Coordinates of C-alpha atoms and ligand atoms in Angstrom, one line a residue:
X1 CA -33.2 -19.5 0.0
X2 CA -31.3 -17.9 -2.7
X3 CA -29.9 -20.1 -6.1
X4 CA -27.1 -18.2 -6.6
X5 CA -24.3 -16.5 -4.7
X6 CA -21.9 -14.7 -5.7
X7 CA -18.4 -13.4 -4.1
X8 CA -17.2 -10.6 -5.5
X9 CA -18.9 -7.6 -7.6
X10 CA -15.9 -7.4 -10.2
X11 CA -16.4 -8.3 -14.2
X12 CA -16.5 -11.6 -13.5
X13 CA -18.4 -11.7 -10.2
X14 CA -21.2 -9.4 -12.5
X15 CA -21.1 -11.0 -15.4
X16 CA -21.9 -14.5 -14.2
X17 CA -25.0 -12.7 -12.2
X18 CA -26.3 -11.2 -15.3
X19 CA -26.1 -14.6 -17.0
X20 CA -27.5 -16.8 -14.6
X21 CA -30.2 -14.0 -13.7
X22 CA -31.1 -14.1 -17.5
X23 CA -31.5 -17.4 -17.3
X24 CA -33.8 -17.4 -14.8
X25 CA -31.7 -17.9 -11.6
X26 CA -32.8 -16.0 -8.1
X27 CA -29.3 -14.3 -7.7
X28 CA -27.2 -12.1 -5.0
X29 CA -24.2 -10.1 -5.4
X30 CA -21.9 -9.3 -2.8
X31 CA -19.4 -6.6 -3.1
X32 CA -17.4 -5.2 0.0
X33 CA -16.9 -1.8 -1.6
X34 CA -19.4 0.7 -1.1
X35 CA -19.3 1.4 -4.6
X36 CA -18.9 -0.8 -7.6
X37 CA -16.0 -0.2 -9.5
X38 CA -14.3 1.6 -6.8
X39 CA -11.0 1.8 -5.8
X40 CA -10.2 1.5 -9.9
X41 CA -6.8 -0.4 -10.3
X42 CA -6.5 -1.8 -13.7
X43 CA -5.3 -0.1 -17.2
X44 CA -9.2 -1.4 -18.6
X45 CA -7.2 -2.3 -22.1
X46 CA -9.8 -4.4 -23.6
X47 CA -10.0 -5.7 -27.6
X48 CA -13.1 -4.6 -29.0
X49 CA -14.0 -8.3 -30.2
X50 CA -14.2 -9.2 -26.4
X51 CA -16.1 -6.2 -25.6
X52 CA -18.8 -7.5 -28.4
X53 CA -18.5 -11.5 -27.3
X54 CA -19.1 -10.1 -23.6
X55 CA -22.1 -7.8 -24.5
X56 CA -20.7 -4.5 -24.4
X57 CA -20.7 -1.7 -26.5
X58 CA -17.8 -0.8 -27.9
X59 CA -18.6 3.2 -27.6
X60 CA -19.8 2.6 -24.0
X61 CA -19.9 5.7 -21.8
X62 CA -16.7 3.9 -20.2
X63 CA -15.1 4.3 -23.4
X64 CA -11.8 6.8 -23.1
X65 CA -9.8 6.0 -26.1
X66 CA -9.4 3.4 -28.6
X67 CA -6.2 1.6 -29.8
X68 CA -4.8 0.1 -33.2
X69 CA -1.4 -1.5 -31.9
X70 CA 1.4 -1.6 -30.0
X71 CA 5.0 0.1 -29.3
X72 CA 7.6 -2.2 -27.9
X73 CA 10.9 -0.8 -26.8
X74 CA 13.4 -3.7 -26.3
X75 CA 15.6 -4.3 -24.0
X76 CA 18.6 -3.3 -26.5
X77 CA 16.6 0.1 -26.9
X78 CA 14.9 -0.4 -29.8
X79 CA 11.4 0.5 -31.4
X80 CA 9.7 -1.9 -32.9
X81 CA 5.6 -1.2 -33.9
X82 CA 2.8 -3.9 -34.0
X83 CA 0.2 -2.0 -36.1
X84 CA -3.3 -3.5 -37.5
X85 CA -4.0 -0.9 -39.0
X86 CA -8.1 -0.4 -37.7
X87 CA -8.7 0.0 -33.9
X88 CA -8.7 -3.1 -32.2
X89 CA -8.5 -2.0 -28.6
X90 CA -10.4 0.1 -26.4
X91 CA -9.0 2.0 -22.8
X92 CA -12.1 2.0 -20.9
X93 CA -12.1 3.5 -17.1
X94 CA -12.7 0.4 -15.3
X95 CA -15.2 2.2 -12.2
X96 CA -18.1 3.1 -15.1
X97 CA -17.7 -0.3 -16.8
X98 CA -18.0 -2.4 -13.8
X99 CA -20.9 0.0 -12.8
X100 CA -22.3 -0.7 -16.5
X101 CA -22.0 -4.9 -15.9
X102 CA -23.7 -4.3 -12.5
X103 CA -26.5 -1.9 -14.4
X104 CA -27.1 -5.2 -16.6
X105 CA -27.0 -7.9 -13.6
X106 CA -29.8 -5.5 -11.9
X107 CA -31.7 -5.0 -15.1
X108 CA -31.6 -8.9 -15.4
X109 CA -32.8 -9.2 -11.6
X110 CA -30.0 -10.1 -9.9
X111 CA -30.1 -8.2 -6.7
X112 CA -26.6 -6.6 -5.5
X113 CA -25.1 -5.7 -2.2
X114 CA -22.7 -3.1 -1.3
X115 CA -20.5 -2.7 1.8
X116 CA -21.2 -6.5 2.4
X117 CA -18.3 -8.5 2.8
X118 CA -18.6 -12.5 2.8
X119 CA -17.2 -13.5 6.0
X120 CA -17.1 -17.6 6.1
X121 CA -18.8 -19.8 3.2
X122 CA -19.8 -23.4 4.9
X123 CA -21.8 -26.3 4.0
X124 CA -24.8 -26.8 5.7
X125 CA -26.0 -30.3 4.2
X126 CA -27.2 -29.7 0.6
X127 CA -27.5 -26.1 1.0
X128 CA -24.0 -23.2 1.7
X129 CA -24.3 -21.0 4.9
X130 CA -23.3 -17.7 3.7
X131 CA -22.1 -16.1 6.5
X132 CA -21.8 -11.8 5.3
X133 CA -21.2 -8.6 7.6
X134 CA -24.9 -8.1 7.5
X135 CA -26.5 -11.7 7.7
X136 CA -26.3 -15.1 7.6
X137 CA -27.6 -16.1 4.0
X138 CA -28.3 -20.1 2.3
X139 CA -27.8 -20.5 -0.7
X140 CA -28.3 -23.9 -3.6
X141 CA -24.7 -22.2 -5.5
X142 CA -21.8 -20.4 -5.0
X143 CA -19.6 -18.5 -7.6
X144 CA -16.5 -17.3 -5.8
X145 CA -15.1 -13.9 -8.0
X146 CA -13.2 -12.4 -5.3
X147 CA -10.7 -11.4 -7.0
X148 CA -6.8 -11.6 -6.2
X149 CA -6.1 -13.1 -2.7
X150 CA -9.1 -15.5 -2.6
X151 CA -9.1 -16.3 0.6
X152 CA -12.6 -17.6 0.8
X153 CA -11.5 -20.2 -1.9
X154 CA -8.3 -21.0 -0.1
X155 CA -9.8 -22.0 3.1
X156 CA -12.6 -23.9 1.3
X157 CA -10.5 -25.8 -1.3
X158 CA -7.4 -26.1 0.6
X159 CA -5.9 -24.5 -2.9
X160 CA -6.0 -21.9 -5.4
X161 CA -3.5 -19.8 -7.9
X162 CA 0.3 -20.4 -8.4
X163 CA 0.9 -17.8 -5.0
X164 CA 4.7 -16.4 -7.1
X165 CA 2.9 -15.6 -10.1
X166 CA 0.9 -13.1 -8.7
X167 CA 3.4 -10.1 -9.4
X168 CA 3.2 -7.0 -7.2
X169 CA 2.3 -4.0 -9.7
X170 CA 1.9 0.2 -9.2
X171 CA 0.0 1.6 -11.7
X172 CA 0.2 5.6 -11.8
X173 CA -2.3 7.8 -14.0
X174 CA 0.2 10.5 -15.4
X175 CA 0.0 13.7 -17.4
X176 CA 2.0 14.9 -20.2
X177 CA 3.0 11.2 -21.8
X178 CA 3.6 13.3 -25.4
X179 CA 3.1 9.9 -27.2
X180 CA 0.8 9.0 -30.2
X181 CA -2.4 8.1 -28.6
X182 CA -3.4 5.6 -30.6
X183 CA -0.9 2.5 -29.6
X184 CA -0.4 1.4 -26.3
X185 CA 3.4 1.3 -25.3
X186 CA 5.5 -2.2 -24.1
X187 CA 8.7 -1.5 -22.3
X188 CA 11.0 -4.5 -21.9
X189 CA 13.8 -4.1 -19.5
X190 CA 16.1 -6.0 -17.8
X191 CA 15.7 -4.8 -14.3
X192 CA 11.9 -5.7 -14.7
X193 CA 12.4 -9.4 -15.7
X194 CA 8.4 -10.7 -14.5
X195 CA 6.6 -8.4 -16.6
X196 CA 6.9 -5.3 -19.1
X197 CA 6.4 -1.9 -18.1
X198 CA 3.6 -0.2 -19.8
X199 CA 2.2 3.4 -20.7
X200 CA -1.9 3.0 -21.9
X201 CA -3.0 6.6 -23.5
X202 CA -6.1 7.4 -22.3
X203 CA -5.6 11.0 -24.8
X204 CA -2.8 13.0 -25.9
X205 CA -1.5 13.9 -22.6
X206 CA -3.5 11.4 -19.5
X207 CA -2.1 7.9 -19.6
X208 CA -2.1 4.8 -17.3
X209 CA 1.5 3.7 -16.4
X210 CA 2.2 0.5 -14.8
X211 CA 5.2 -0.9 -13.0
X212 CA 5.4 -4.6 -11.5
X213 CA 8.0 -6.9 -10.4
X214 CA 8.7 -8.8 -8.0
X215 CA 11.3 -7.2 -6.2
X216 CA 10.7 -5.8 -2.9
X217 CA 12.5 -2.6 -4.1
X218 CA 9.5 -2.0 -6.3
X219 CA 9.0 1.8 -5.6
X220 CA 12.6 2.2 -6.9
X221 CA 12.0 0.3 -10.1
X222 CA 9.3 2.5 -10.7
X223 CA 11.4 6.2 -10.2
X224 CA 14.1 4.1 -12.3
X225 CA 11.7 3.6 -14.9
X226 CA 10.2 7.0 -14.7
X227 CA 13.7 9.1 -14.7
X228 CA 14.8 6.4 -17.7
X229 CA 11.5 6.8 -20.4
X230 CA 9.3 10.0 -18.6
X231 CA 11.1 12.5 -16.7
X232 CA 8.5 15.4 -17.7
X233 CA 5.4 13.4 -16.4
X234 CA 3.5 14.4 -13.7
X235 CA 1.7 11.7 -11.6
X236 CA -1.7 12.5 -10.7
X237 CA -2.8 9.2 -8.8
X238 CA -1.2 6.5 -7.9
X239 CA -2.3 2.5 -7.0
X240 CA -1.0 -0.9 -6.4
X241 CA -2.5 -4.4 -7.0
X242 CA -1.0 -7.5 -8.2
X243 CA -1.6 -9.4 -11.3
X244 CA -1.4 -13.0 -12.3
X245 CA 1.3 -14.4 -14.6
X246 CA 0.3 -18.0 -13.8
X247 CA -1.8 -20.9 -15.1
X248 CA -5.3 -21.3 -14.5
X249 CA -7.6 -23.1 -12.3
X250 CA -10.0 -25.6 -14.1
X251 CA -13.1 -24.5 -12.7
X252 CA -15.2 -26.9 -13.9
X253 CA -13.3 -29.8 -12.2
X254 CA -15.2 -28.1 -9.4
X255 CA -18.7 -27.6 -11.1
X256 CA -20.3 -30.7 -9.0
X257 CA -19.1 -29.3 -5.6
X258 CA -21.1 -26.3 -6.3
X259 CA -18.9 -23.8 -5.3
X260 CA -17.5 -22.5 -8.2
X261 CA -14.3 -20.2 -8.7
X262 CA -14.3 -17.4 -11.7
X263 CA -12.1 -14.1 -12.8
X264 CA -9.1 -13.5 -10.9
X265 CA -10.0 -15.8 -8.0
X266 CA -9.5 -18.6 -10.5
X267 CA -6.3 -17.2 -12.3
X268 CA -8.4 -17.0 -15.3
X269 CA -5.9 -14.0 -16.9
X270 CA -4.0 -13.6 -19.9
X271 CA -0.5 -14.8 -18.4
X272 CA 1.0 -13.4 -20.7
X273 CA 0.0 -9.6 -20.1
X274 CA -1.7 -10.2 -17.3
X275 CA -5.1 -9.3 -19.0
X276 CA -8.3 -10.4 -17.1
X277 CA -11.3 -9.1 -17.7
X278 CA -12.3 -10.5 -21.3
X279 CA -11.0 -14.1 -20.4
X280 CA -12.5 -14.1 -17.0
X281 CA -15.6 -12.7 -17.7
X282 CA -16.4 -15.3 -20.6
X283 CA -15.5 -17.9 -18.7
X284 CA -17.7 -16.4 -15.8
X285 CA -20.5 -16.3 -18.3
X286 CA -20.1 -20.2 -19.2
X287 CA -19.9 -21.1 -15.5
X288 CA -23.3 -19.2 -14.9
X289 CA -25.2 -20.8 -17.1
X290 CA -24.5 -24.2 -16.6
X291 CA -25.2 -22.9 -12.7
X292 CA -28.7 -22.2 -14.2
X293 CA -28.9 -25.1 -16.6
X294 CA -28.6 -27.0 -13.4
X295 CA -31.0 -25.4 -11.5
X296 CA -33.6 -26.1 -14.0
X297 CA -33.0 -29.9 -14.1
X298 CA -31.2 -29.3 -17.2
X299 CA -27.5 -30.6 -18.8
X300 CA -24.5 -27.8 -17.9
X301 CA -22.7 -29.7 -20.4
X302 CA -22.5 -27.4 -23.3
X303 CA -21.2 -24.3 -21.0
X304 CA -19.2 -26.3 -19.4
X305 CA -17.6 -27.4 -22.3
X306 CA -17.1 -23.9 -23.7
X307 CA -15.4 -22.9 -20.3
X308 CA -12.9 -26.0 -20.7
X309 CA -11.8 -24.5 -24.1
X310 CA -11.5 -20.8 -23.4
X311 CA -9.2 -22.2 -19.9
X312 CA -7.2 -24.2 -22.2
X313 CA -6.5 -21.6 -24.3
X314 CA -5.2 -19.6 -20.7
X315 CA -3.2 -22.3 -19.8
X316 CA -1.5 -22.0 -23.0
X317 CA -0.6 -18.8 -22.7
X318 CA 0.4 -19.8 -19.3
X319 CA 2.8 -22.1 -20.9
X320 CA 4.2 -19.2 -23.7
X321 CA 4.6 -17.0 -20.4
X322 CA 7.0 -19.3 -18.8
X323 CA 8.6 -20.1 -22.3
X324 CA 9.5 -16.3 -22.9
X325 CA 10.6 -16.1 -19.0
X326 CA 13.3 -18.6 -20.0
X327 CA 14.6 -17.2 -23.3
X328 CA 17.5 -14.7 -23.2
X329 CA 17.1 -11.4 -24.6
X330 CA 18.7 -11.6 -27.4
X331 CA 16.5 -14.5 -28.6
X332 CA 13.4 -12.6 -27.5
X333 CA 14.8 -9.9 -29.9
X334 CA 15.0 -11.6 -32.7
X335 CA 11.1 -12.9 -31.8
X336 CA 9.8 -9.7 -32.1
X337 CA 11.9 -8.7 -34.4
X338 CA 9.8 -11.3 -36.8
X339 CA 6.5 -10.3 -35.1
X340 CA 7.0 -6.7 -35.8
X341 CA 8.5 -7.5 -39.3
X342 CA 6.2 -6.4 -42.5
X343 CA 5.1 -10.2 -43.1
X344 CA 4.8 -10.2 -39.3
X345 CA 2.4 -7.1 -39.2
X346 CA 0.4 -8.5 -41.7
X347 CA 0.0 -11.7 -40.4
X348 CA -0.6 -10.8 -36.7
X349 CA -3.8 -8.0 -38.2
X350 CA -5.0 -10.2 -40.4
X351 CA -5.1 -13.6 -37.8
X352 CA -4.3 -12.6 -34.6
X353 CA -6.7 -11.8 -31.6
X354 CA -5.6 -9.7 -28.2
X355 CA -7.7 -12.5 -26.7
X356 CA -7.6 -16.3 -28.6
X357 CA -3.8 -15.5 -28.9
X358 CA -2.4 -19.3 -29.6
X359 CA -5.5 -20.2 -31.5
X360 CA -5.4 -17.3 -33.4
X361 CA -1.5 -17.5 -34.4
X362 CA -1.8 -21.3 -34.9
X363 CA -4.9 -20.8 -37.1
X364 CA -7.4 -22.5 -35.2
X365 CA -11.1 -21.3 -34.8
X366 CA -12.5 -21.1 -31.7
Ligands
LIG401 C1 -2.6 -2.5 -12.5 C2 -3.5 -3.5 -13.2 C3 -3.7 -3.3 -14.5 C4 -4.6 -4.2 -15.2 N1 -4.8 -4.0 -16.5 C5 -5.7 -4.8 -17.2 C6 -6.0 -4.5 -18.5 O1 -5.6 -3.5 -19.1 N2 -6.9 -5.4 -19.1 C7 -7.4 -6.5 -18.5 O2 -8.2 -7.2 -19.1 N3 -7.1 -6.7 -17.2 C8 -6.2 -5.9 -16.5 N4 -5.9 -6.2 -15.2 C9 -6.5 -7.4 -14.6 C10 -7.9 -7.1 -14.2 O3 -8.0 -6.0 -13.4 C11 -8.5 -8.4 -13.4 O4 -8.2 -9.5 -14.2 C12 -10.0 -8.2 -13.2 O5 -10.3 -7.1 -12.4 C13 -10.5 -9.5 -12.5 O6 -11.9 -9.3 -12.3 P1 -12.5 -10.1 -11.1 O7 -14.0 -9.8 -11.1 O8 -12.1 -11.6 -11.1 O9 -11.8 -9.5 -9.8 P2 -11.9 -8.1 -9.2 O10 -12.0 -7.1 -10.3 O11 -10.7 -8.0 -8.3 O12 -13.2 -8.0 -8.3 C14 -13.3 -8.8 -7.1 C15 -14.3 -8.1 -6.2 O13 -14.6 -8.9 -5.1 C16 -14.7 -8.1 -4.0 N5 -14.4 -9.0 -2.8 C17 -13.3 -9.7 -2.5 N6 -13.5 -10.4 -1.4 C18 -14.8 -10.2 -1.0 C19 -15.6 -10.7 0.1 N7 -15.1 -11.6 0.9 N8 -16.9 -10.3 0.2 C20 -17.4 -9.4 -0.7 N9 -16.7 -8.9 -1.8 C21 -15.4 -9.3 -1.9 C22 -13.6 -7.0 -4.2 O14 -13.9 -5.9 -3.4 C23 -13.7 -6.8 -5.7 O15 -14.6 -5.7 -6.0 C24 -5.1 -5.3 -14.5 C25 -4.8 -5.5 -13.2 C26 -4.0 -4.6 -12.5 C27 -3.8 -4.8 -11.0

């Protein structure tokens, strides 16, 4: 009989092993994928303060370049520069840093499978019949990370995500960008009303482009885009995913039915850029020890607690999200307009946080 099972060898599926293993939990891991990390479809912009609060080094072997701010061109065609003035970002490639969480789930003794996919999850009294493409499994706990989809989760809650916030997205890695490498690039457009485009440097020249909307016409938006801001790139690679605009689940409402959503599965992303792997993963972490707090007869209350606050702070940004959605554009100019402003600059590198965004702007610790 295993403790702990977990769906899903992403950031969040790992991360939650290597905390309850650490704790002391008997823990599997079960990733479909041959390979953790592998296919790689995410940008891996990540702030170095999350980096540090997850456990990671910030000059991991993972790391491929580090950022200090951001380059929005409005919709009216204008630039306008966030800058903190220190690096506060790093690109990371996404296949070595999940490989690095795994490395620290093993090293904690949290045992991982590869090329297992969980096929059914049911209840078998006090215990969950795990049923995989390799075995039938019990186990005392379930943490479901599988990610976008989650249809595990759907068929055993009868719910999940907000299904039209989940926005369709192509991400290309292209060559011969020509911009400075040190900012990350926000395009606002009008044909791309559910999300910004964006171009990630990974150097001078490599970068990681991305492209969603909504529209069944994406592959159009995307030349559109191309022709319009890069006609001299040349794509290398090319992948598409979705990513989540939409509010979060509480996942702690479902602590006492012991199957526990995390990551994406839950919707626990940065609506607001779609951003999941620092939020998810330290709400992952909170889950996973009040898992193991249990386990040893002790209170999850503390963890738990934690989790609540970091998922309010989502659902906030949820809320700013649909806020933005509805303002015109010329309102939204004026917006960053005062966010890119000198007294704007200042503020937002002295106070503000890629991650804690409201509490950061409203001034409240977390
Ligand atoms: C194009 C793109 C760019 C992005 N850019 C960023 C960014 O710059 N910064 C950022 O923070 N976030 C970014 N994100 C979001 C980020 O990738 C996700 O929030 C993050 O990967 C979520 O981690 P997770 O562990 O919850 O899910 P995932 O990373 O999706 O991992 C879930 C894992 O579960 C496995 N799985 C699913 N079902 C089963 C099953 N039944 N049995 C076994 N295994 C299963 C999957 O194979 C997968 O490996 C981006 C996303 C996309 C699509």
């Amino acid at each position: 009989m295993i403790e702990l099972a977990v769906i899903g060898g992403g950031p969040a599926g790992l991360i939650a092993a290597r905390e309850a293993a650490r704790a002391g939990a008997s823990v599997i891991v079960f990733e479909e994928h041959m390979e953790i990390g592998e296919p790689e479809r995410c940008a891996g912009l990540l702030s170095l303060s999350g980096l540090k609060r997850l456990g990671f080094s910030v000059s991991g072997k993972y790391l491929q370049n580090v950022i200090r701010g951001a380059v929005i061109k409005t919709s009216n065609g204008r630039w306008r520069i966030l800058d903190a003035g220190r690096p506060v970002a790093a690109v990371v490639s996404r296949s070595i840093f999940d490989k690095e969480a795994a490395k620290q789930a093993e090293h904690a003794g949290a045992e991982i499978v590869c090329g297992v996919r969980v096929k059914a999850v049911k209840r078998d009294g006090g215990e969950f019949r795990i049923t995989a493409s390799d075995s039938i499994r019990q186990s005392l706990w379930v943490i479901d990370a599988e990610g976008a989809g989650a249809a595990l989760l759907r068929r055993f809650i009868g719910a999940g995500t907000e299904p039209r916030k989940w926005i369709p997205i192509i991400q290309l890695i292209v060559e011969n960008h020509g911009l400075d490498k040190r900012f990350v690039y926000i395009y606002l457009k009008d044909y791309l009303p559910d999300l910004f485009a964006y171009l990630i440097p990974i150097d001078e020249s490599l970068g990681k482009l991305g492209v969603a909307s909504r529209s069944p016409d994406l592959k159009k938006l995307l030349i559109r885009f191309l022709g319009e801001e890069f006609p001299d790139v040349l794509c290398l690679n090319s992948s598409s995913h979705v990513i989540y605009t939409g509010s979060p689940l509480d996942s702690t409402i479902l602590f006492p039915s012991r199957l526990v959503p995390v990551g994406d599965a839950a919707g626990h992303v940065k609506a607001t850029t779609g951003g999941g792997v620092i939020m998810g993963g330290l709400i992952a972490a909170r889950i996973a020890s009040a898992i193991a707090a249990s386990l040893k007869g002790g209170s999850p209350e503390r963890p738990l607690a934690e989790a609540r606050k970091l998922i309010k702070e989502l659902r906030r940004m949820a809320y700013l999200r649909r806020l933005i959605g509805r303002m015109n554009s010329p309102l939204l100019e004026i917006l960053i307009a005062i966010a890119t402003s000198k007294i704007g600059n200042s503020y937002l590198s002295r106070k503000g946080d890629m991650d804690f965004q409201i509490s950061s702007i409203l001034g409240s610790r977390f």
